[in-house]
mmCIF file of C-alpha atoms in Angstrom:
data_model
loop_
_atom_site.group_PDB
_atom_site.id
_atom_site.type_symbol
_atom_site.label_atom_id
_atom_site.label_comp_id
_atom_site.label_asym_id
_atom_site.label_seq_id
_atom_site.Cartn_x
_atom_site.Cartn_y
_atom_site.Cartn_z
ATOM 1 C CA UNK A 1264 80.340 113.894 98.873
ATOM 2 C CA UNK A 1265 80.786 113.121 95.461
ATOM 3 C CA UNK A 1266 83.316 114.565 93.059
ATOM 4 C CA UNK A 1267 81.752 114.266 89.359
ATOM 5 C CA UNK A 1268 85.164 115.372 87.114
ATOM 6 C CA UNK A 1269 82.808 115.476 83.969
ATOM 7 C CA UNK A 1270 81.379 118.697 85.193
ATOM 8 C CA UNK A 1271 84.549 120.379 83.845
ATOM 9 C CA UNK A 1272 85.827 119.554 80.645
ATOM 10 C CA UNK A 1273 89.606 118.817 80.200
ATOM 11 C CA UNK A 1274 91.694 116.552 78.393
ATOM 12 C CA UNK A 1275 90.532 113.086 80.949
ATOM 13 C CA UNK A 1276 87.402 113.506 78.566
ATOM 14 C CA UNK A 1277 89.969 112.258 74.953
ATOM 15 C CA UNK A 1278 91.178 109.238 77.021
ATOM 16 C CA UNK A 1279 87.592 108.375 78.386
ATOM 17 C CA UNK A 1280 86.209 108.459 74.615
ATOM 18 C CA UNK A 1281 88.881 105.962 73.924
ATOM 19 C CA UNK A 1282 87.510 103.816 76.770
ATOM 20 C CA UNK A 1283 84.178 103.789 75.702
ATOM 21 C CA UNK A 1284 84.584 103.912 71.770
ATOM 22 C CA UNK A 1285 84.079 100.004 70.712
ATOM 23 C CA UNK A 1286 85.690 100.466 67.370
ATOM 24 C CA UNK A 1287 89.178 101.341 69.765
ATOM 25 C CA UNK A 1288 88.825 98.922 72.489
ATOM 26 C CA UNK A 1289 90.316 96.078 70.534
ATOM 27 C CA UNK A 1290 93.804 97.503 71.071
ATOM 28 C CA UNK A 1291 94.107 96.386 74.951
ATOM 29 C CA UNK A 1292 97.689 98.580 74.962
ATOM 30 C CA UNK A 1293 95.843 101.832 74.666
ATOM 31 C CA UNK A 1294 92.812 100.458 76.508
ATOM 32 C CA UNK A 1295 95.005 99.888 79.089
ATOM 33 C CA UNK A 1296 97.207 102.841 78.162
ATOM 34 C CA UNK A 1297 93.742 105.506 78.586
ATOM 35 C CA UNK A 1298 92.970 103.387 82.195
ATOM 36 C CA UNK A 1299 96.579 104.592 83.227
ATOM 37 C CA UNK A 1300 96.604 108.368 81.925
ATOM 38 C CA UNK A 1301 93.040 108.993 83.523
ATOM 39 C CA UNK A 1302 94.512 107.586 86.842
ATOM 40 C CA UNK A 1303 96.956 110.079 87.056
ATOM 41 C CA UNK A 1304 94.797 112.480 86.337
ATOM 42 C CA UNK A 1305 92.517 111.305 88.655
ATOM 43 C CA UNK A 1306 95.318 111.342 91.683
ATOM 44 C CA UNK A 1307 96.240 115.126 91.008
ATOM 45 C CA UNK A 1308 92.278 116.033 91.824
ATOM 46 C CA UNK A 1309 91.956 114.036 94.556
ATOM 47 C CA UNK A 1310 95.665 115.211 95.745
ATOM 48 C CA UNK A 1311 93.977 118.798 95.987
ATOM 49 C CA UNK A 1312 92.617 117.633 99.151
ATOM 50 C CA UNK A 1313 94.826 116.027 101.173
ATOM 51 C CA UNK A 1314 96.570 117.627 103.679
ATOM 52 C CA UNK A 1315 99.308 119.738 103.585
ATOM 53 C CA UNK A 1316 102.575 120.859 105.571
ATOM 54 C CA UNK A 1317 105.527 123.333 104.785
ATOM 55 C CA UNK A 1318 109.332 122.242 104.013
ATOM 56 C CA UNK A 1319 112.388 124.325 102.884
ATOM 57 C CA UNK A 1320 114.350 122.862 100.549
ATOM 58 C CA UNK A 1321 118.027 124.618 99.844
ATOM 59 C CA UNK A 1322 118.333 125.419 95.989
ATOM 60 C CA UNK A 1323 121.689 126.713 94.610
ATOM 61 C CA UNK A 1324 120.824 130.000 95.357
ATOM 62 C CA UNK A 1325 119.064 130.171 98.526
ATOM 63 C CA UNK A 1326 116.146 128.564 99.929
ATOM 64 C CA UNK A 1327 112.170 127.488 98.892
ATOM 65 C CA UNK A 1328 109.419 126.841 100.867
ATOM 66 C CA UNK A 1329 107.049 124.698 99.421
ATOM 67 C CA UNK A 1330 104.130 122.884 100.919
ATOM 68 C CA UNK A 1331 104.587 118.753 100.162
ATOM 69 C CA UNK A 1332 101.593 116.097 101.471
ATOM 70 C CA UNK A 1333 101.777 115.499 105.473
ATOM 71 C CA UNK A 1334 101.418 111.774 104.786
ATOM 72 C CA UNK A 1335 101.196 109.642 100.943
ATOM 73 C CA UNK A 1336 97.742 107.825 100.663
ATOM 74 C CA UNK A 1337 97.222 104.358 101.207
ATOM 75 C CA UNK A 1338 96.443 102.903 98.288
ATOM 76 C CA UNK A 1339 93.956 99.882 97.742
ATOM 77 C CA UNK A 1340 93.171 98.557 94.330
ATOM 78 C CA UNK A 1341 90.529 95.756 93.522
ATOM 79 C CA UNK A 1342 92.135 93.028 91.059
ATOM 80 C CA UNK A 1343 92.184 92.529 87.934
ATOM 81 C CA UNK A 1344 90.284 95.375 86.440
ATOM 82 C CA UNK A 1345 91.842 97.764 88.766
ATOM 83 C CA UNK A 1346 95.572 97.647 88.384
ATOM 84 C CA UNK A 1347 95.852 99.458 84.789
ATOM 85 C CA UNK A 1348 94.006 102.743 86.604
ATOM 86 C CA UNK A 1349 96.227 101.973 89.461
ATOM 87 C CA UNK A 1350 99.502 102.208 87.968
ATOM 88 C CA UNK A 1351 98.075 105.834 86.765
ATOM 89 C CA UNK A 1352 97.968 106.809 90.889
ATOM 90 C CA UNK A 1353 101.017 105.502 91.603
ATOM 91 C CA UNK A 1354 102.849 107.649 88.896
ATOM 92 C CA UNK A 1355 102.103 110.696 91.441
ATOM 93 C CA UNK A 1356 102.051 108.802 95.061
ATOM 94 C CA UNK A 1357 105.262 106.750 94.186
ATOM 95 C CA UNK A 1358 105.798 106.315 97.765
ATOM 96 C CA UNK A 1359 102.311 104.862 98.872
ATOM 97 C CA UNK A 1360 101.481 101.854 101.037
ATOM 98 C CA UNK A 1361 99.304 99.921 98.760
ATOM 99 C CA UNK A 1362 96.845 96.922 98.684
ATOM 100 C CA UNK A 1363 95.134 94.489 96.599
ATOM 101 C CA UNK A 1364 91.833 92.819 96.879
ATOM 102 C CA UNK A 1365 90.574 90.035 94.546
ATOM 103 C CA UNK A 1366 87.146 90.387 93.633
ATOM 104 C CA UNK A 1367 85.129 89.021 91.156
ATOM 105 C CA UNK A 1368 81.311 88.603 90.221
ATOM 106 C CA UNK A 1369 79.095 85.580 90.010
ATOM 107 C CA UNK A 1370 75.936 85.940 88.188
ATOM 108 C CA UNK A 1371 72.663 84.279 88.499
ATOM 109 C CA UNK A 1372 69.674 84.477 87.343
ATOM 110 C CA UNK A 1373 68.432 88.266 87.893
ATOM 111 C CA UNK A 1374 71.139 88.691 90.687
ATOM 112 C CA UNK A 1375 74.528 88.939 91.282
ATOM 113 C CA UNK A 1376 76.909 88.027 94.161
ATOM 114 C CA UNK A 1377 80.673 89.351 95.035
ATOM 115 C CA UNK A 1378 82.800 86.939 95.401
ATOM 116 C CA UNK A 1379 86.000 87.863 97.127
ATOM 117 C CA UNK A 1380 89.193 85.537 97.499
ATOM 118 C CA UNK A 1381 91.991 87.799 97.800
ATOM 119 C CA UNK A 1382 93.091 90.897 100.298
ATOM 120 C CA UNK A 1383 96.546 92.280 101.753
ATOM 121 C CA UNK A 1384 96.179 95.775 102.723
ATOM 122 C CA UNK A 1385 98.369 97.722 104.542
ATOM 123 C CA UNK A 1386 97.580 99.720 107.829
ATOM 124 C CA UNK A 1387 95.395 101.868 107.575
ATOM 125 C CA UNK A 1388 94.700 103.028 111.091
ATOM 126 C CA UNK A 1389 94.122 106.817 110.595
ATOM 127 C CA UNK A 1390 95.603 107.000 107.101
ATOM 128 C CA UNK A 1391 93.959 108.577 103.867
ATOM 129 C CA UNK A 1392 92.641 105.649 101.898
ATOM 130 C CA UNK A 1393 92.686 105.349 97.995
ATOM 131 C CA UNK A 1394 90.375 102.591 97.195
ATOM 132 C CA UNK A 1395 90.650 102.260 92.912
ATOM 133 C CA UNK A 1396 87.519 100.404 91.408
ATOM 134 C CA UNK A 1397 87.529 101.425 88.007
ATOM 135 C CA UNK A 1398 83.582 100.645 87.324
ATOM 136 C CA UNK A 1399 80.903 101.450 90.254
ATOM 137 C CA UNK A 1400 78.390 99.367 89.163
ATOM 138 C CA UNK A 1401 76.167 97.931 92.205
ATOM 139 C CA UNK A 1402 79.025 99.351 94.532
ATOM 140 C CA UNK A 1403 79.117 96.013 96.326
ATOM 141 C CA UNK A 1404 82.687 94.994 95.319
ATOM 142 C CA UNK A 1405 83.794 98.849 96.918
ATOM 143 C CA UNK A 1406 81.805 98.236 99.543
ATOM 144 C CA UNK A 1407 83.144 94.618 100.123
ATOM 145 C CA UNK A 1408 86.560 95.856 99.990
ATOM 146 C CA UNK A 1409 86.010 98.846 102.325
ATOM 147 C CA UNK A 1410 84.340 96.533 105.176
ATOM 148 C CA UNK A 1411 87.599 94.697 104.323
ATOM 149 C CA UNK A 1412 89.684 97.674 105.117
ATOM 150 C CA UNK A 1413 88.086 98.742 107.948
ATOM 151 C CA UNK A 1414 87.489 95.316 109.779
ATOM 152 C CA UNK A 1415 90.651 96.062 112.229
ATOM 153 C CA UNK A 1416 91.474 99.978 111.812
ATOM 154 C CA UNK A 1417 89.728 102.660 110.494
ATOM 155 C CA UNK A 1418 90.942 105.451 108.082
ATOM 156 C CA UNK A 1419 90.807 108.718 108.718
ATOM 157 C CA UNK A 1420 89.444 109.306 105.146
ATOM 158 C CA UNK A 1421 88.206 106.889 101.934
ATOM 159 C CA UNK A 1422 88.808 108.034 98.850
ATOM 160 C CA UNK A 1423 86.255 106.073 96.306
ATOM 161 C CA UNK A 1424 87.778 106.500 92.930
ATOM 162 C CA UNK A 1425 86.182 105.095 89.451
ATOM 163 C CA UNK A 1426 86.559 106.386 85.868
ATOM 164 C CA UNK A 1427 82.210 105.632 85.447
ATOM 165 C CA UNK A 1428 79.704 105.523 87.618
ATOM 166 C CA UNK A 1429 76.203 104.062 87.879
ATOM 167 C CA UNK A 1430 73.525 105.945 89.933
ATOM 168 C CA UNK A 1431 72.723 102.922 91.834
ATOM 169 C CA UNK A 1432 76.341 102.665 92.549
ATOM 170 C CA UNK A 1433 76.706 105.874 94.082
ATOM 171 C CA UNK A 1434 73.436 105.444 96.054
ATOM 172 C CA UNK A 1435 74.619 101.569 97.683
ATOM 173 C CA UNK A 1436 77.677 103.321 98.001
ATOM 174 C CA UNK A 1437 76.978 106.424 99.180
ATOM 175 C CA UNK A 1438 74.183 105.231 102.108
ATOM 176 C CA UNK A 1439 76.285 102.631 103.295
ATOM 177 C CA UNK A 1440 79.153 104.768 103.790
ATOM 178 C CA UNK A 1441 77.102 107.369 105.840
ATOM 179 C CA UNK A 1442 75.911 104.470 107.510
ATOM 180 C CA UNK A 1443 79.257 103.369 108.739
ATOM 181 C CA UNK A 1444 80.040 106.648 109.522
ATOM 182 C CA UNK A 1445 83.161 107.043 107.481
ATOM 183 C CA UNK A 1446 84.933 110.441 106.434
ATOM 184 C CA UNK A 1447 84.551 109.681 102.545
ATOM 185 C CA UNK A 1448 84.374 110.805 98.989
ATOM 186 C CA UNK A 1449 83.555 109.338 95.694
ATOM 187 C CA UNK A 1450 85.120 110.510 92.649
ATOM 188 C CA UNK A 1451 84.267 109.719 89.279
ATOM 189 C CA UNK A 1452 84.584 110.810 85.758
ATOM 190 C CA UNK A 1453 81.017 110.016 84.276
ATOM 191 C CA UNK A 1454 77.831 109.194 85.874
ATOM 192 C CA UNK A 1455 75.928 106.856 83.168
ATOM 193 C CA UNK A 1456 72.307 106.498 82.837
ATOM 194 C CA UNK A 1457 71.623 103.008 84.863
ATOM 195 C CA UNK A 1458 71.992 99.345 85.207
ATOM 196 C CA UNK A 1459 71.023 96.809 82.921
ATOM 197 C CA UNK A 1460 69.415 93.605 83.796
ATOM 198 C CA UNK A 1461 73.073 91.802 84.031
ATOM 199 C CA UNK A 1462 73.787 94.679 85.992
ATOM 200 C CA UNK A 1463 76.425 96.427 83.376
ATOM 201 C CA UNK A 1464 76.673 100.355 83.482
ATOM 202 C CA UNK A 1465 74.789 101.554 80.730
ATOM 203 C CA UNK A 1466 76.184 102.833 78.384
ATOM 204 C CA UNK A 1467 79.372 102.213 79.979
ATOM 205 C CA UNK A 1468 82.210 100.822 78.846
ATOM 206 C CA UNK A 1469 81.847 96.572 78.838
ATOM 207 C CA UNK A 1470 84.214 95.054 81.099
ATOM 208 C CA UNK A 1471 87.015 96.705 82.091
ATOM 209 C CA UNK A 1472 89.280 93.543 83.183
ATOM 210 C CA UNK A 1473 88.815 91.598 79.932
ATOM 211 C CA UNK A 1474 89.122 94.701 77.680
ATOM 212 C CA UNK A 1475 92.615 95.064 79.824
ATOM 213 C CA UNK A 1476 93.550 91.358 80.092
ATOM 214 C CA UNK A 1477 91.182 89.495 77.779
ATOM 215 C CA UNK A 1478 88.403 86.732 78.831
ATOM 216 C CA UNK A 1479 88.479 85.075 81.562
ATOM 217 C CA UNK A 1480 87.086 81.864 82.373
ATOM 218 C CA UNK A 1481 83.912 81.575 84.387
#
């Protein structure tokens, strides 16, 4: 299933112009700032479906019964251009398990390979799974990350959350999900038009770590 927030307007759309608008992106505070906001925002959908149990909680004046999460999400960013949309989900689940996976491209010529040198993640054996990849692009790096998750346990649910999309994202994604036969979702705030040849979401945003953190070296 796939969860396009973009088919609603509300305010995630200000802080997603910000994202995309080149003119702003050379201020990496609010670049980073907008990552943050539309992570929160991005939590309280996706908290809509977790489940829920009842608890009374004694007030001055008598008692309220209010339903609270069964369980906080695990949550699993991919680093570096993760953490600023991170920090927005762990404003609401403040109390989460979480995990980090270091992932980073290598481009050739008309291809692209994953390169992954970093992972500690938390059980996740049964668990609702956050996994925070700001850009689905080719979906690989999710996809590396989930295989990565689920090599010992597997989670009762995965949560794929990105601000954009690509459709050939959501497709790799999406097929080898079913595949694996995972309980999942894919949430996003835009679905762009494609890929281009260097494989960049088009029209996208650019890179999301170096607009964050600045260049890095190859």
């Amino acid at each position: 299933m796939h969860y396009n927030l973009s088919d609603v307007d509300s305010i995630a759309n200000r802080f997603l112009l910000s994202l995309r608008d080149k003119s702003l992106q050379v201020d990496r505070q609010r670049f980073r700032n907008s990552m943050q906001r539309l992570g929160s925002i991005m939590a309280y959908e996706i908290s809509k479906k977790l489940a829920y149990r009842q608890t009374v909680v004694e007030t001055p004046l008598g008692q309220s019964r209010i339903n609270i999460p069964k369980q906080d999400p695990v949550l699993v960013t991919i680093l570096r251009a993760g953490l600023p949309f991170f920090n927005g989900f762990q404003e609401f689940f403040d109390q989460s398990d979480s995990g980090f996976i270091g992932a980073y491209r290598q481009e050739g010529e008309g291809s692209i390979k994953i390169k992954l040198d970093y992972a500690a993640t938390p059980i996740t054996e049964g668990r609702e799974v956050i996994l925070i990849d700001p850009m689905l692009a080719t979906g690989r790096s999710a996809m590396d990350a989930i295989n990565i998750i689920c090599k010992k346990t597997r989670p009762a649910h995965i949560h794929l959350a990105c601000m954009v999309a690509s459709p050939e994202g959501l497709k790799y994604a999406g097929e080898n999900l079913l595949r694996m036969n995972i309980p999942h979702t894919i949430w996003s705030f835009a679905v762009d038009e494609r890929l281009d040849e260097r494989f960049y979401i088009v029209p996208g945003l650019g890179d999301a770590g170096d607009l964050s953190f600045g260049p890095r070296l190859s």
